[in-house]
């Protein structure tokens, strides 16, 4: 990366964004019709057996869900449709973290504790909900990569409810009216490969509440676990030191990383592999249908690591690793990744003060000055300026691969760039911009050229730890 350049921030926009189509959703819709009679029958049985939904896990709860026959993937609805309704206003998935936003009716009673409850057969899992002042809604977490972790969900079917505990200690259960969030549902995603196996997780709007199915499923050919994005490419060399180009160094490390991750069983997609046409204008093709932003989304990956090198003398006394992440995140994995790379490659964490939020972890967001520069750029290019708030994510690879969650805005209005087809997506790829070292610093340069395997090993170790392998 050339820091401070517009290449990472990049500006531009023009076409109507469209939501990702989904073959699985359509197939599921047809299945749903086909089994509706069975389900109604099952519901009647379930209703008769179901008693007292409001207590803690009780024996009777298992019968809230009718038994399913082999191969029948339809979920019976929440039986107790007489529950009060809270409103599901938003559903998102960033990486493997499913998030909800729940709005209570104005006359809702005071409560001291709110929990999201997932009932799957006899088992109940709960997640604490927090009241968010800004949205005046209940959320799982104010952090985009923290919520219901789809990697941890067991195979089965279930439904979500809200449990509010009043000041007198009484817990009351609410259903989640999914209608306002229906446009964002169903939301489905394959889990990251673990022990050679995957599951297809589907959150969908049931008749009365938010429902879930988790089924063991082979990963389709076109779906991947992880994206590796070697920065720059073709006519865009990135940082340079004498004859050494950033694009070549990061491509070599990406190839080694791909091999190391595949050895651990992950399915890895590369946004480029060095076979791109040398004449390609790579600094402008990120929003092409086959460009790095759109393919990071279309390949269904949960994690994207964009590999870059720094080249900057004035702000650093030493080289080292920097992991840039989105704003409002839990930064545990970013820190782990930085330390793992530093340890395995034999380098250090960058001590650069700018944008640093934790050891090895950095976050850059738009300042008023950045936005003024963008407006001036739009005026020069003769397109309507973007409507972006101060504090929006700065680097495009982080921002644009996260859809609405990270504030993607590249709608094609700048004719020099294409369009982010996933601009409006409520599913985001958890993306990190990995600045592996400084090409301008001799110790880093030596390590990057002589020990690329170390960087690859560090990345693979961190990913494996993240997913518990
Ligand atoms: Zn770069």
Tab-separated table of N, CA and C and ligand atoms in Angstrom, residues 1-2 7-8 231-232 238-239 246 307-310 433 435, ligand 1:
chain	number	residue	atom	x	y	z
A	1	UNK	N	0.850	-1.202	0.000
A	1	UNK	CA	0.000	0.000	0.000
A	1	UNK	C	0.869	1.230	0.000
A	2	UNK	N	0.428	2.245	-0.705
A	2	UNK	CA	1.086	3.530	-0.581
A	2	UNK	C	0.208	4.340	0.339
A	7	UNK	N	-5.658	5.260	-3.562
A	7	UNK	CA	-5.922	3.927	-4.123
A	7	UNK	C	-6.659	3.041	-3.142
A	8	UNK	N	-6.329	3.155	-1.855
A	8	UNK	CA	-7.032	2.340	-0.880
A	8	UNK	C	-8.357	2.963	-0.480
A	231	UNK	N	-2.263	-7.667	-2.913
A	231	UNK	CA	-2.554	-6.305	-3.364
A	231	UNK	C	-1.942	-5.968	-4.713
A	232	UNK	N	-2.548	-4.942	-5.342
A	232	UNK	CA	-2.040	-4.380	-6.598
A	232	UNK	C	-2.034	-5.428	-7.712
A	238	UNK	N	2.369	-1.115	-6.782
A	238	UNK	CA	2.342	-0.807	-5.354
A	238	UNK	C	3.657	-0.161	-4.938
A	239	UNK	N	4.051	-0.401	-3.704
A	239	UNK	CA	5.313	0.163	-3.218
A	239	UNK	C	6.477	-0.445	-3.989
A	246	UNK	N	6.050	-4.330	-4.572
A	246	UNK	CA	5.102	-4.855	-3.594
A	246	UNK	C	4.223	-5.955	-4.203
A	307	UNK	N	-3.259	-8.678	1.357
A	307	UNK	CA	-1.836	-8.601	1.719
A	307	UNK	C	-1.148	-7.434	1.013
A	308	UNK	N	-0.491	-6.606	1.791
A	308	UNK	CA	0.192	-5.421	1.258
A	308	UNK	C	1.525	-5.202	1.975
A	309	UNK	N	2.321	-4.289	1.403
A	309	UNK	CA	3.553	-3.855	2.057
A	309	UNK	C	3.520	-2.343	2.198
A	310	UNK	N	4.064	-1.862	3.250
A	310	UNK	CA	4.203	-0.427	3.460
A	310	UNK	C	5.467	0.090	2.806
A	433	UNK	N	-6.787	-5.728	6.291
A	433	UNK	CA	-5.729	-5.252	5.410
A	433	UNK	C	-4.425	-5.516	6.153
A	435	UNK	N	-0.658	-5.271	6.422
A	435	UNK	CA	0.586	-4.635	5.991
A	435	UNK	C	1.713	-5.458	6.619
B	1	LIG	ZN1	-0.349	-1.914	-1.138
